[in-house]
Tab-separated table of C-alpha atoms and ligand atoms in Angstrom:
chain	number	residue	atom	x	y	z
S	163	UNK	CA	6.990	8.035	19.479
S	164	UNK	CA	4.182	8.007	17.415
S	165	UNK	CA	1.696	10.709	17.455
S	166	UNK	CA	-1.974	11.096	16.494
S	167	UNK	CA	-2.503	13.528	13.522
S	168	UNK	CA	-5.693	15.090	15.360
S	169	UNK	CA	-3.675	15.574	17.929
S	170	UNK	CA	-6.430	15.008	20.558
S	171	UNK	CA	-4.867	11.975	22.060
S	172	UNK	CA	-1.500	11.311	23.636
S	173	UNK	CA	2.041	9.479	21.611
S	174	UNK	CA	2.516	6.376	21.881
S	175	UNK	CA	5.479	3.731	20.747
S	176	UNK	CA	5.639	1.830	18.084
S	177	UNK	CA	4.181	-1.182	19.525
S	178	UNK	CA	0.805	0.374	20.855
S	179	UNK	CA	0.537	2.438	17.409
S	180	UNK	CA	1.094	-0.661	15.464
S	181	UNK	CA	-1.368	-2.504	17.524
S	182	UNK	CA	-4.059	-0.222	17.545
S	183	UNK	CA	-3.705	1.370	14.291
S	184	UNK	CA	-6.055	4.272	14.494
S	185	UNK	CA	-5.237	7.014	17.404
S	186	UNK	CA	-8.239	7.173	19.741
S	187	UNK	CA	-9.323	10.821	18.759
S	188	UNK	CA	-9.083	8.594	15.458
S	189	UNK	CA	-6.384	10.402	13.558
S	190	UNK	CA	-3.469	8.579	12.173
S	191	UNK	CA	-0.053	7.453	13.629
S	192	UNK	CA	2.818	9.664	12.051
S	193	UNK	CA	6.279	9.533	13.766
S	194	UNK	CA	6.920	12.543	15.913
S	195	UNK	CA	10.710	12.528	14.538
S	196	UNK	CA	11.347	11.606	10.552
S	197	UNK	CA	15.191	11.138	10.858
S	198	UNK	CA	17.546	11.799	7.807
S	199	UNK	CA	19.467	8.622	6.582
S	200	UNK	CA	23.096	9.155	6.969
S	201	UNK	CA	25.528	10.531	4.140
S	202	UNK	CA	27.574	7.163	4.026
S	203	UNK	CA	24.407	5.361	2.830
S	204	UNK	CA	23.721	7.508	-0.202
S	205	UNK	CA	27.360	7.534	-0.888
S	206	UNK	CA	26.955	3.816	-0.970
S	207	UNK	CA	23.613	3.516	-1.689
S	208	UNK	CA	24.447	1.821	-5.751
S	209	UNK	CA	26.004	-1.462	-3.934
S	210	UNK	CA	22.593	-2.169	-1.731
S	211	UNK	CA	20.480	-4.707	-2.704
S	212	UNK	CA	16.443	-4.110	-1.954
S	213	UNK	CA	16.912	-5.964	1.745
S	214	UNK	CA	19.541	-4.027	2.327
S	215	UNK	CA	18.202	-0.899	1.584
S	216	UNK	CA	15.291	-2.008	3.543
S	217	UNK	CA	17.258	-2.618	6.602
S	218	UNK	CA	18.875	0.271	6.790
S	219	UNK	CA	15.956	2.398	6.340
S	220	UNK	CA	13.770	0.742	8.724
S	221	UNK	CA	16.678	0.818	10.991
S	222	UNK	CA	16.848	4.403	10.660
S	223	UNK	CA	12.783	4.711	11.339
S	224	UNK	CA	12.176	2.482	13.797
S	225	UNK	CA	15.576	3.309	16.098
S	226	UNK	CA	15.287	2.251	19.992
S	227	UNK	CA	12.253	0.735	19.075
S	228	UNK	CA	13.478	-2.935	18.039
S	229	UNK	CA	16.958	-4.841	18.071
S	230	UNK	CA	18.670	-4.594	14.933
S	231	UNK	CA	18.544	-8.800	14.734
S	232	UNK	CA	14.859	-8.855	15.396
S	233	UNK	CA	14.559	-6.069	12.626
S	234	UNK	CA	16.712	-7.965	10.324
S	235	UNK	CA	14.704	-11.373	10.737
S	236	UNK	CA	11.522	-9.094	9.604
S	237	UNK	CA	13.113	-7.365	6.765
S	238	UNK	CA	14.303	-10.827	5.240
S	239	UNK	CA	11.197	-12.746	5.725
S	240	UNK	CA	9.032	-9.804	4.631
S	241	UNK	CA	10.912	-8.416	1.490
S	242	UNK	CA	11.370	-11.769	-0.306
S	243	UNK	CA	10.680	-10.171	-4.082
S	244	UNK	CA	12.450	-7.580	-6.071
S	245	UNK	CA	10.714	-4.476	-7.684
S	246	UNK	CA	12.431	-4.132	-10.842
S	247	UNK	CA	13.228	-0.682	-12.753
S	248	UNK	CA	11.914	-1.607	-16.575
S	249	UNK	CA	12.681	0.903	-18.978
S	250	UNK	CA	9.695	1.743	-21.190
S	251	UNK	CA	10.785	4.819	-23.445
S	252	UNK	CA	14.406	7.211	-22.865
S	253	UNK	CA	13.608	8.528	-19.514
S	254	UNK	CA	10.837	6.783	-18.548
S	255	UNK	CA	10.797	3.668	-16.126
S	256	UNK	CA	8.139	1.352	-14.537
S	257	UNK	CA	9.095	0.506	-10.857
S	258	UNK	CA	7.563	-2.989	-11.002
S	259	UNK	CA	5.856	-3.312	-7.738
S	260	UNK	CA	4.020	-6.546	-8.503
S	261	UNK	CA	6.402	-9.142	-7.792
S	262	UNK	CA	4.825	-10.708	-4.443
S	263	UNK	CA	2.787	-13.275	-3.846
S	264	UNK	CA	-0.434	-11.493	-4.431
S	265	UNK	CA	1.054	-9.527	-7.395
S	266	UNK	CA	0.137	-5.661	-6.408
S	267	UNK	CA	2.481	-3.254	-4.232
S	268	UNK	CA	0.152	-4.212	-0.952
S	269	UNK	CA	2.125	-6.910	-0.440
S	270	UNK	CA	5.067	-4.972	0.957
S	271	UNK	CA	2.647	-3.417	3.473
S	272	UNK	CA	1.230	-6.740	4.516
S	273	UNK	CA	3.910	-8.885	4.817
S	274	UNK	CA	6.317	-6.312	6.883
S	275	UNK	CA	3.696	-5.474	9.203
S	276	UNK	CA	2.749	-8.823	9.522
S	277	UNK	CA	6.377	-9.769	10.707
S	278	UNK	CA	6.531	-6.821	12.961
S	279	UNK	CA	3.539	-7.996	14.833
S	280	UNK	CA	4.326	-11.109	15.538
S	281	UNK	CA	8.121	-10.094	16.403
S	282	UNK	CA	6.677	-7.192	18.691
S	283	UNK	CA	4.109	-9.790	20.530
S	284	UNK	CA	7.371	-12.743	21.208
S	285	UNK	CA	7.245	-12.403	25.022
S	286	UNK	CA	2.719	-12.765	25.650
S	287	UNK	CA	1.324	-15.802	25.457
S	288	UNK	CA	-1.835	-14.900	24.041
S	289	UNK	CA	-2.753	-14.938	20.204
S	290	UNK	CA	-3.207	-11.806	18.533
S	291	UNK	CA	-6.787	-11.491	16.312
S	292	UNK	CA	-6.648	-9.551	13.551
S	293	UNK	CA	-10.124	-9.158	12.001
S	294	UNK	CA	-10.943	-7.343	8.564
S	295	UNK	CA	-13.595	-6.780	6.411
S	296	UNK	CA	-12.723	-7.002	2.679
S	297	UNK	CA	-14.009	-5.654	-0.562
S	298	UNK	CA	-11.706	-8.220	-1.918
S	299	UNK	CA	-7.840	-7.000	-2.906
S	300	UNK	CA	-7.005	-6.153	0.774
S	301	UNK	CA	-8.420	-9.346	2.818
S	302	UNK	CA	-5.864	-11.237	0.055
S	303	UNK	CA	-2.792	-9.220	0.342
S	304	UNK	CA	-3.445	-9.949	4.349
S	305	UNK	CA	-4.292	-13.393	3.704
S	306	UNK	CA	-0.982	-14.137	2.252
S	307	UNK	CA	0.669	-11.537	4.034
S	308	UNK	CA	0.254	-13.221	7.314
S	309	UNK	CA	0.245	-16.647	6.457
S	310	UNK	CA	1.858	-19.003	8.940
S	311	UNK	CA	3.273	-16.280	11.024
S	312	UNK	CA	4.025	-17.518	14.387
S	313	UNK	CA	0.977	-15.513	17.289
S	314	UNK	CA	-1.447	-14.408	15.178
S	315	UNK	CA	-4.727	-15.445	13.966
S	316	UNK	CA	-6.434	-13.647	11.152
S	317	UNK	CA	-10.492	-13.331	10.230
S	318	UNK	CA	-11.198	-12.251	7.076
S	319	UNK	CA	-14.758	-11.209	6.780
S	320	UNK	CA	-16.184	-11.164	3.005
S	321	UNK	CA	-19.483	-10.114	0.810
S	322	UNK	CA	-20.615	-13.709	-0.245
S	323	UNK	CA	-21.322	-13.135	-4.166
S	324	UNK	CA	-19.479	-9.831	-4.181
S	325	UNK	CA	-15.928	-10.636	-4.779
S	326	UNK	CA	-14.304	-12.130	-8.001
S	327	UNK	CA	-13.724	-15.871	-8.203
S	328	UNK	CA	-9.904	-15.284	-8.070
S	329	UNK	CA	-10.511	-12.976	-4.815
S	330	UNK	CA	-12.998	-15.950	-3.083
S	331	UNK	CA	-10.506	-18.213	-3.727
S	332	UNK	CA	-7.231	-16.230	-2.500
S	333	UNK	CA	-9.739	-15.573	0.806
S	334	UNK	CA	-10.603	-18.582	1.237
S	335	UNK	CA	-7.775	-21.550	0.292
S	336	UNK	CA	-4.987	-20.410	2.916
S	337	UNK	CA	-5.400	-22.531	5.985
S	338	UNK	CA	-3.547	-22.919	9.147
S	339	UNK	CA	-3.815	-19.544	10.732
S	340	UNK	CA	-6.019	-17.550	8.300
S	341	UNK	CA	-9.995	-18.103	8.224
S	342	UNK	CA	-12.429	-16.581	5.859
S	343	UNK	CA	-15.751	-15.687	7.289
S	344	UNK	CA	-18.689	-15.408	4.418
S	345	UNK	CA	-21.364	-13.272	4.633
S	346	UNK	CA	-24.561	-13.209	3.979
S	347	UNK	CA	-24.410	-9.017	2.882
S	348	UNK	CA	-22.409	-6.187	1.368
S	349	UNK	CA	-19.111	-5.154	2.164
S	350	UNK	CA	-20.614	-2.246	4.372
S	351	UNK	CA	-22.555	-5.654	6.445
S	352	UNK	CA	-18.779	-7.024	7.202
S	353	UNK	CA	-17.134	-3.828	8.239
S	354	UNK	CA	-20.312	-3.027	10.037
S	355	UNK	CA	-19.974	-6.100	12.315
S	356	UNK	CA	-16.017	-5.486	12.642
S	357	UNK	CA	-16.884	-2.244	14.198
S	358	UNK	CA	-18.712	-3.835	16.479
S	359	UNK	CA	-16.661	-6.337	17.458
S	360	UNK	CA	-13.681	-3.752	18.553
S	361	UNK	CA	-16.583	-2.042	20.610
S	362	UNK	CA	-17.643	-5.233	22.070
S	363	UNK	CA	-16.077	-5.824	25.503
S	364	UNK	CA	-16.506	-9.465	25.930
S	365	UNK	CA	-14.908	-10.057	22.441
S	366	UNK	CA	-12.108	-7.511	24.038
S	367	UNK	CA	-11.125	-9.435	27.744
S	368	UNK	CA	-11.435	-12.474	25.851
S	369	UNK	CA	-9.415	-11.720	22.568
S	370	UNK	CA	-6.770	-9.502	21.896
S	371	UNK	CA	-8.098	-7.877	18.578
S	372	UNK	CA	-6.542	-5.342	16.254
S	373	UNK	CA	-7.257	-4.319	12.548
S	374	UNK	CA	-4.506	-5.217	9.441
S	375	UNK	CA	-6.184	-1.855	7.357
S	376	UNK	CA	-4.173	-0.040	4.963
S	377	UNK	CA	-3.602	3.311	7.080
S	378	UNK	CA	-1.666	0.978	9.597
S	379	UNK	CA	1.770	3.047	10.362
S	380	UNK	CA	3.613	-0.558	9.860
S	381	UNK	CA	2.555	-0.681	6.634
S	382	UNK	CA	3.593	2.276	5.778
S	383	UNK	CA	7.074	2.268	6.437
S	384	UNK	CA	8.019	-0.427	3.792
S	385	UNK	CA	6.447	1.367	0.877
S	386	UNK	CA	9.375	3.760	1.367
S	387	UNK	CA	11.933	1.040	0.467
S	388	UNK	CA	11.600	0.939	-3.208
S	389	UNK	CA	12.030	4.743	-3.431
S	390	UNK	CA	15.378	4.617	-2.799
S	391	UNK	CA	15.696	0.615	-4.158
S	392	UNK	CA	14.768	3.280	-7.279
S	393	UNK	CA	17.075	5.650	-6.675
S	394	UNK	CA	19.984	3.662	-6.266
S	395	UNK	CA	19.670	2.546	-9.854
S	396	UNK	CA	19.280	6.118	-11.572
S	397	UNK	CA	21.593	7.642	-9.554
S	398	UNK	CA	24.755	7.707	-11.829
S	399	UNK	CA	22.935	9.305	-14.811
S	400	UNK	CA	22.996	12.579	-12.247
S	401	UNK	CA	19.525	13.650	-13.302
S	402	UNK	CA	16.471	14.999	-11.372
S	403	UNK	CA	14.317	12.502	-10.555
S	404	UNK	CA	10.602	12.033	-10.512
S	405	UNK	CA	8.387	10.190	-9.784
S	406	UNK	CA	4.724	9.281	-10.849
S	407	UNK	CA	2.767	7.497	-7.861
S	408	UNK	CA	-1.356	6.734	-9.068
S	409	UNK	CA	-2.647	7.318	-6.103
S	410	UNK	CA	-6.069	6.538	-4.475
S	411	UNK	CA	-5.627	6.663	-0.241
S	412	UNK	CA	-2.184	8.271	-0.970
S	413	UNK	CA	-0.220	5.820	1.727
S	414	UNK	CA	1.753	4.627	-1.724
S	415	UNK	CA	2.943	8.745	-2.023
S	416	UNK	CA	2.932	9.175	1.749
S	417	UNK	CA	5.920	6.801	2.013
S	418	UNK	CA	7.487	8.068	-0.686
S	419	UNK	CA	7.296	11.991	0.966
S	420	UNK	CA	8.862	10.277	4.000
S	421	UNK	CA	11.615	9.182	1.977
S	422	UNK	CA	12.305	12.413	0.691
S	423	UNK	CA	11.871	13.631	4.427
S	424	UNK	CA	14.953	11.230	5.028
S	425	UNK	CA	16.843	12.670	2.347
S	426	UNK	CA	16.452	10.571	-0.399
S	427	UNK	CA	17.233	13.601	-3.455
S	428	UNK	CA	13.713	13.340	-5.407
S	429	UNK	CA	12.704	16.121	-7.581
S	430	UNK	CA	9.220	15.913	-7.760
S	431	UNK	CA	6.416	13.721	-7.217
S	432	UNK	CA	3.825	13.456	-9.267
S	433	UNK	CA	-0.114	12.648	-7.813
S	434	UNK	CA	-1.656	10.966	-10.675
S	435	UNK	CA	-5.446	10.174	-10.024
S	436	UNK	CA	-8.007	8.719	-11.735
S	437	UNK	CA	-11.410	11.378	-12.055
S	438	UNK	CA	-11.692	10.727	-8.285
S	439	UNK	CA	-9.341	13.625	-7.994
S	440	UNK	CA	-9.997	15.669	-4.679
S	441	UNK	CA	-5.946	15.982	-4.227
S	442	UNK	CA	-4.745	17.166	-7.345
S	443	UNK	CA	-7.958	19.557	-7.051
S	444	UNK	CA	-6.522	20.477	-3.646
S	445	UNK	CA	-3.002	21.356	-5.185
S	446	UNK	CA	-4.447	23.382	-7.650
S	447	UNK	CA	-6.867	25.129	-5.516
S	448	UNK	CA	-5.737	25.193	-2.300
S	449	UNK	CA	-9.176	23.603	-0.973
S	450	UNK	CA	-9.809	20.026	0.020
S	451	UNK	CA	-12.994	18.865	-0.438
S	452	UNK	CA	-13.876	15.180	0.127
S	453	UNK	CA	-16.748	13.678	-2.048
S	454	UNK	CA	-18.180	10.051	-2.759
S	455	UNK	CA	-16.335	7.864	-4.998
S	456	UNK	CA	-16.727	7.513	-8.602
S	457	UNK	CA	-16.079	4.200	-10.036
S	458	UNK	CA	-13.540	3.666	-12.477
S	459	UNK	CA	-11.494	1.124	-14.337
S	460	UNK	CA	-8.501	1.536	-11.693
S	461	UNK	CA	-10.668	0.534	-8.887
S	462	UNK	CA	-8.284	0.049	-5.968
S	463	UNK	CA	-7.977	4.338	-6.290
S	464	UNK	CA	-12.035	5.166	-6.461
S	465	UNK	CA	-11.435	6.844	-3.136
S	466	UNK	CA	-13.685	9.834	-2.319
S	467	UNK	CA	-11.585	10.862	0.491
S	468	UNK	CA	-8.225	9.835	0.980
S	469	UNK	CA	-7.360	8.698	4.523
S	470	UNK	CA	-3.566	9.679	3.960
S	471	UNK	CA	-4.076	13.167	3.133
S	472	UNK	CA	-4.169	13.922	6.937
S	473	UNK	CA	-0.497	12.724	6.862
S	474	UNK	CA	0.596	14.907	3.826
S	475	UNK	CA	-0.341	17.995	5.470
S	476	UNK	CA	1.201	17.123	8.894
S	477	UNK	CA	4.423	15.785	7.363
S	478	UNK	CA	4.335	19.422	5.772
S	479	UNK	CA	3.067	21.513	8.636
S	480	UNK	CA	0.047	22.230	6.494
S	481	UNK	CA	2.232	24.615	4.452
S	482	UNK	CA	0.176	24.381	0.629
S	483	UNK	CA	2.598	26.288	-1.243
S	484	UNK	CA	5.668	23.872	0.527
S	485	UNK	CA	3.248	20.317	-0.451
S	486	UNK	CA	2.688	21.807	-3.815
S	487	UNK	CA	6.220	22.954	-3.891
S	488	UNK	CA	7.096	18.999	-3.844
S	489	UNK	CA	4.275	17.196	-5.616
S	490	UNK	CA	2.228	17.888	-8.824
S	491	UNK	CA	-1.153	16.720	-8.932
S	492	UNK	CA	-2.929	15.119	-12.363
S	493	UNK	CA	-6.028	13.262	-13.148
S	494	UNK	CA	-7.283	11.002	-16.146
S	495	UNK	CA	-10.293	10.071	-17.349
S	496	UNK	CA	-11.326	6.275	-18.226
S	497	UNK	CA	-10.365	6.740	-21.690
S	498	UNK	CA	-7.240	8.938	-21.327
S	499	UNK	CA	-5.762	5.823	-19.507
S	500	UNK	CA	-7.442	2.994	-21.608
S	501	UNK	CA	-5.475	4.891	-24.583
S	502	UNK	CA	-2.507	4.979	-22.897
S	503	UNK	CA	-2.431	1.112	-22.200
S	504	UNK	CA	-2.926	1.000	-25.772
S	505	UNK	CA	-0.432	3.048	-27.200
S	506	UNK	CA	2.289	2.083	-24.752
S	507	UNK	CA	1.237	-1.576	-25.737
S	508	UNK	CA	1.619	-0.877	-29.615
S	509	UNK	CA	4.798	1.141	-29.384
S	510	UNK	CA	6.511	-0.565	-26.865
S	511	UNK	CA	5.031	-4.255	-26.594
S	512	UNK	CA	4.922	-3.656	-22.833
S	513	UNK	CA	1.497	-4.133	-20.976
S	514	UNK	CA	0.443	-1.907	-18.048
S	515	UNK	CA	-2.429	-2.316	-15.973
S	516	UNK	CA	-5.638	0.169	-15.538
S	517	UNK	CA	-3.454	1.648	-12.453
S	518	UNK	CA	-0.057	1.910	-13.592
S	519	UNK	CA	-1.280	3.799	-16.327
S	520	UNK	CA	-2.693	6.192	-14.685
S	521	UNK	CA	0.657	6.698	-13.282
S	522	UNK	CA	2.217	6.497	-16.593
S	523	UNK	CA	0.277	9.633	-18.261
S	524	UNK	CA	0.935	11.361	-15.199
S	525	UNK	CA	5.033	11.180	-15.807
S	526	UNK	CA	4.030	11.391	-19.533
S	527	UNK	CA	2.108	14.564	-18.602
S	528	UNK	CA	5.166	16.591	-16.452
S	529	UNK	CA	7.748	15.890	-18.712
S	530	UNK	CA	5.974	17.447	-21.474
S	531	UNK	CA	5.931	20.918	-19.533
S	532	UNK	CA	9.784	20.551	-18.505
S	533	UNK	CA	12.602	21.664	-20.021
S	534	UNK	CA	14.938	20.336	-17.797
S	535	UNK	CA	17.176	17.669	-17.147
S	536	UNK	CA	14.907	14.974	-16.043
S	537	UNK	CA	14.302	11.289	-15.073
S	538	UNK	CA	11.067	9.800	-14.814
S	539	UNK	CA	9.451	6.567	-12.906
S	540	UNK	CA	5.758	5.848	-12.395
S	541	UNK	CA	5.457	3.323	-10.178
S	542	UNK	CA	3.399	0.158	-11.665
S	543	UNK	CA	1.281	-1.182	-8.724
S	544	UNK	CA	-0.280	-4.151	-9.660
S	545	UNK	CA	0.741	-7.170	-12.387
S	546	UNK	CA	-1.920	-6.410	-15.669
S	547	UNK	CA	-3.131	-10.224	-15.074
S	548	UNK	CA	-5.173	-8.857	-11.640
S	549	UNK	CA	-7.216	-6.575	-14.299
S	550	UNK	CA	-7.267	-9.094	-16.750
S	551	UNK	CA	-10.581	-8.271	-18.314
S	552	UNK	CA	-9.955	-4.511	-18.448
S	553	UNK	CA	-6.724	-5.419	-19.524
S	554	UNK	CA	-7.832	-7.905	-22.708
S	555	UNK	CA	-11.192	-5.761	-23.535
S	556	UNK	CA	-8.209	-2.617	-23.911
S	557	UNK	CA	-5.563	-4.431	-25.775
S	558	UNK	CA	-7.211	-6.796	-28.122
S	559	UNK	CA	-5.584	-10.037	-26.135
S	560	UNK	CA	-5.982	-12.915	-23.710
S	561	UNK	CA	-2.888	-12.405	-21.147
S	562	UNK	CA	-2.039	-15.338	-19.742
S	563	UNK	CA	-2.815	-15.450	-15.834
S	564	UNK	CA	1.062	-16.274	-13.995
S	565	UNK	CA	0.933	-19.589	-11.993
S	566	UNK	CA	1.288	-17.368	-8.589
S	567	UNK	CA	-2.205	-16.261	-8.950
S	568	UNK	CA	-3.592	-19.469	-10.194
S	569	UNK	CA	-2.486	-21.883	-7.536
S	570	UNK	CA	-5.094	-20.608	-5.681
S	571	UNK	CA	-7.744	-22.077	-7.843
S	572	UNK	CA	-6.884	-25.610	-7.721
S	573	UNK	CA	-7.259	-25.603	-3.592
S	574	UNK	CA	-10.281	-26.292	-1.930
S	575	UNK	CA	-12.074	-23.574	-0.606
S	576	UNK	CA	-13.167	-23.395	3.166
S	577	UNK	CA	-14.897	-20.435	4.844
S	578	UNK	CA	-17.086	-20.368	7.670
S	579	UNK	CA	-20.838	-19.232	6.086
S	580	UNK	CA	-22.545	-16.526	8.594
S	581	UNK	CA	-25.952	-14.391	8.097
S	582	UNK	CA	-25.906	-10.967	8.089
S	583	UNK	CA	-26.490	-11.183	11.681
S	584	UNK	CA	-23.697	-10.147	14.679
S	585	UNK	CA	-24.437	-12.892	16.957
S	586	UNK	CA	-23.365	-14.998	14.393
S	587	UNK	CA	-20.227	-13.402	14.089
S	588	UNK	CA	-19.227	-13.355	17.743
S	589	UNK	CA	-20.081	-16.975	18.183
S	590	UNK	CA	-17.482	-17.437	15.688
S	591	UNK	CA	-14.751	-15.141	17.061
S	592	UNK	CA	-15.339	-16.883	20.322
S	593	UNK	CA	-15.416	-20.306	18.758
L	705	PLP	C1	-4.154	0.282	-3.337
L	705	PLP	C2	-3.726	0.442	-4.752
L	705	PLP	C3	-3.363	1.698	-5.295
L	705	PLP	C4	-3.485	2.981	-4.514
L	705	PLP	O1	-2.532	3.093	-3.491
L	705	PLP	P1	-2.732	4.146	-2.310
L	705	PLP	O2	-1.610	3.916	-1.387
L	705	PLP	O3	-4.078	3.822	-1.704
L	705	PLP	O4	-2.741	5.498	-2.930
L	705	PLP	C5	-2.907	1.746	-6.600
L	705	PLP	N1	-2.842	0.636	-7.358
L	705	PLP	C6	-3.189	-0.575	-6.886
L	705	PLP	C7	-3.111	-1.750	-7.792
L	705	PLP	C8	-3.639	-0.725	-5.570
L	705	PLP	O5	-3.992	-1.933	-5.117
């Protein structure tokens, strides 16, 4: 069972959890049980491939709650890339998380939960709506994430003007079962008029809606894959391992505590941030203290307040000294990672994005105060093409954009085009 971390509303399984994706007293799904992973599969762990991992640990998770063949079919069709361990300096590795079809680590979110859904929903008849309002990198990854599955529609609502031609054109070229809605407004206008439509009972009897966001509890489990995917390949040197997560709504860490929780044998985690830093504040302070958003050049973490922090402190009984017992918390400044990108770039030849190298000073950063015996990852969360200006203006160079993000651009685009007005909206929910 899943339960709410407000705790003013009652558990529920993994299919109403999924499907709702916010509690009612609108905390967050956590399981009420993290189990531990057997000894067998760590003994054996070194001979898994990603899938397999996968399986097994979303076996583990989700236990009674699926079949093992219906589990398998999602695993297979969902976890279709590998994430890569690419060694940048002696004991220091990327974990290459960009190797789906949208190129950033959100596509292991969206493409598991979007399997799930549609494998949870086989025996109603009814579609299943799911409606979001994007700033851009999340309506894609759920664009692609959910294209063609079998039972589900999707309606992506976007800013008209406000999103980057590659974005637009991600949104809007999919077809069959995805449609991108326009709007005449700001991002706040679209997830504005998604509110309403969940609070909108005639949408409701006729349309069975739910929400794709990122604090979904299915699309948090698969983030924990490539933490021991990770493992499995550093295990032999017999070393304590950490690893560097840049961090913005912390799911990306989260999953990666959970792991741990399941007894994968991390040393430490690192919370690298970028100067929107309220958690590594909190670990140093002991106070949490939300605040608006700053923007930065690793704009996917310019959160103010991070939704998963809720689930840190639960998954720790809101022990501080235990979460800071376990994770480390760092932030840079613009600059700090711009010379980063450069200096790994010139030493190195390898190119990291505005994100990843946030997560790169932050392993950079602990291993300078260790003496120990250590092995360290930061996890590189999107390919540098996606930040391609940042990434050129940095590094002095024109990267060439990979043909997975440009087939996009030679499709047609095709999105329904709505004023800033609600009516408008439900007319075409209801179509
Ligand atoms: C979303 C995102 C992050 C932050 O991940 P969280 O789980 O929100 O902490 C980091 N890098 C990239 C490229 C992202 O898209």
């Amino acid at each position: 069972m899943y339960y709410s971390t407000n705790h003013q509303s009652a558990s529920l399984g993994l299919k109403e959890a999924v499907f709702k994706s916010l509690a009612d007293d609108e905390g967050l799904f956590m399981p009420e049980y993290i189990p531990s992973l057997p000894n067998q599969f760590f003994k054996d762990i070194q001979t898994l491939t990603l899938q397999e991992i996968a399986f097994e640990v979303s076996k583990c998770l989700l236990h009674n709650e699926i079949t093992d063949s219906k589990l398998r079919r999602v695993v297979e069709e969902a976890i279709t890339f590998e994430a890569p361990l690419v060694p940048i300096y002696k004991g220091i590795h990327a974990l290459e998380l960009f190797h789906g079809p949208t190129m950033a680590f959100k596509d292991f979110g969206a493409r598991f939960m979007a399997r799930l859904v549609s494998v949870l929903r086989e025996d109603e008849d009814q579609n299943l709506c799911i409606l979001v309002a994007t700033s851009g990198d999340t309506g894609s990854a759920v664009a692609s994430g959910f294209l063609g599955v079998k039972g589900v529609e999707v309606k992506i609502l976007y800013p008209s003007g406000k999103v980057s031609t590659l974005q637009e054109q991600q949104l809007t070229t999919s077809g069959q079962n995805i449609t991108a809605i326009e709007v005449q407004g700001s991002f706040d206008d679209c997830q504005r008029m998604v509110k309403q439509a969940f609070l909108d009972s005639e949408i409701n009897t006729k349309l069975h809606l739910t929400s794709a966001n990122s604090i979904n509890i299915a699309r948090l489990i698969p983030q924990s894959f490539y933490y021991f995917h990770a493992y499995s390949q550093l295990k032999y040197l017999k070393k304590d391992i950490v690893i560097s997560v840049p961090s913005g709504n912390f799911g990306n860490l989260t999953a990666g505590l959970i792991a741990k929780k399941m007894g994968l044998p991390i040393h430490k985690f690192i919370a690298a941030t970028n100067i929107n830093s309220v958690v590594p504040e909190f670990l140093e302070t002991g106070i949490f203290k939300s605040r608006p958003s700053k923007m930065t050049i690793s704009n996917a973490m310019d959160v103010g307040n991070p939704s998963n922090f809720s689930r840190i402190l639960e998954l720790y009984g809101h022990h501080k000294n235990e979460i800071s017992n376990d994770i480390i918390g760092y932030s840079f400044t613009d600059i700090e990672t711009q010379e980063a990108m450069k200096r790994i770039y010139q030493d190195t030849g390898y190119i990291m994005d505005p994100h990843g190298a946030v997560g790169y000073l932050g392993i950079e950063k602990y291993i300078k105060t260790q003496t120990g015996n250590i092995e360290g990852i930061f996890l590189e969360t999107a390919h540098p093409a996606k930040f391609k200006n940042i990434v050129d203006k940095t590094l002095d160079l024109d990267i060439p954009i990979p043909d997975t993000l440009m087939d996009c651009m030679r499709k047609e685009k095709k999105a329904k085009q709505i004023e800033n007005d609600y009516e408008e909206l439900k007319k075409v929910l209801l179509g």
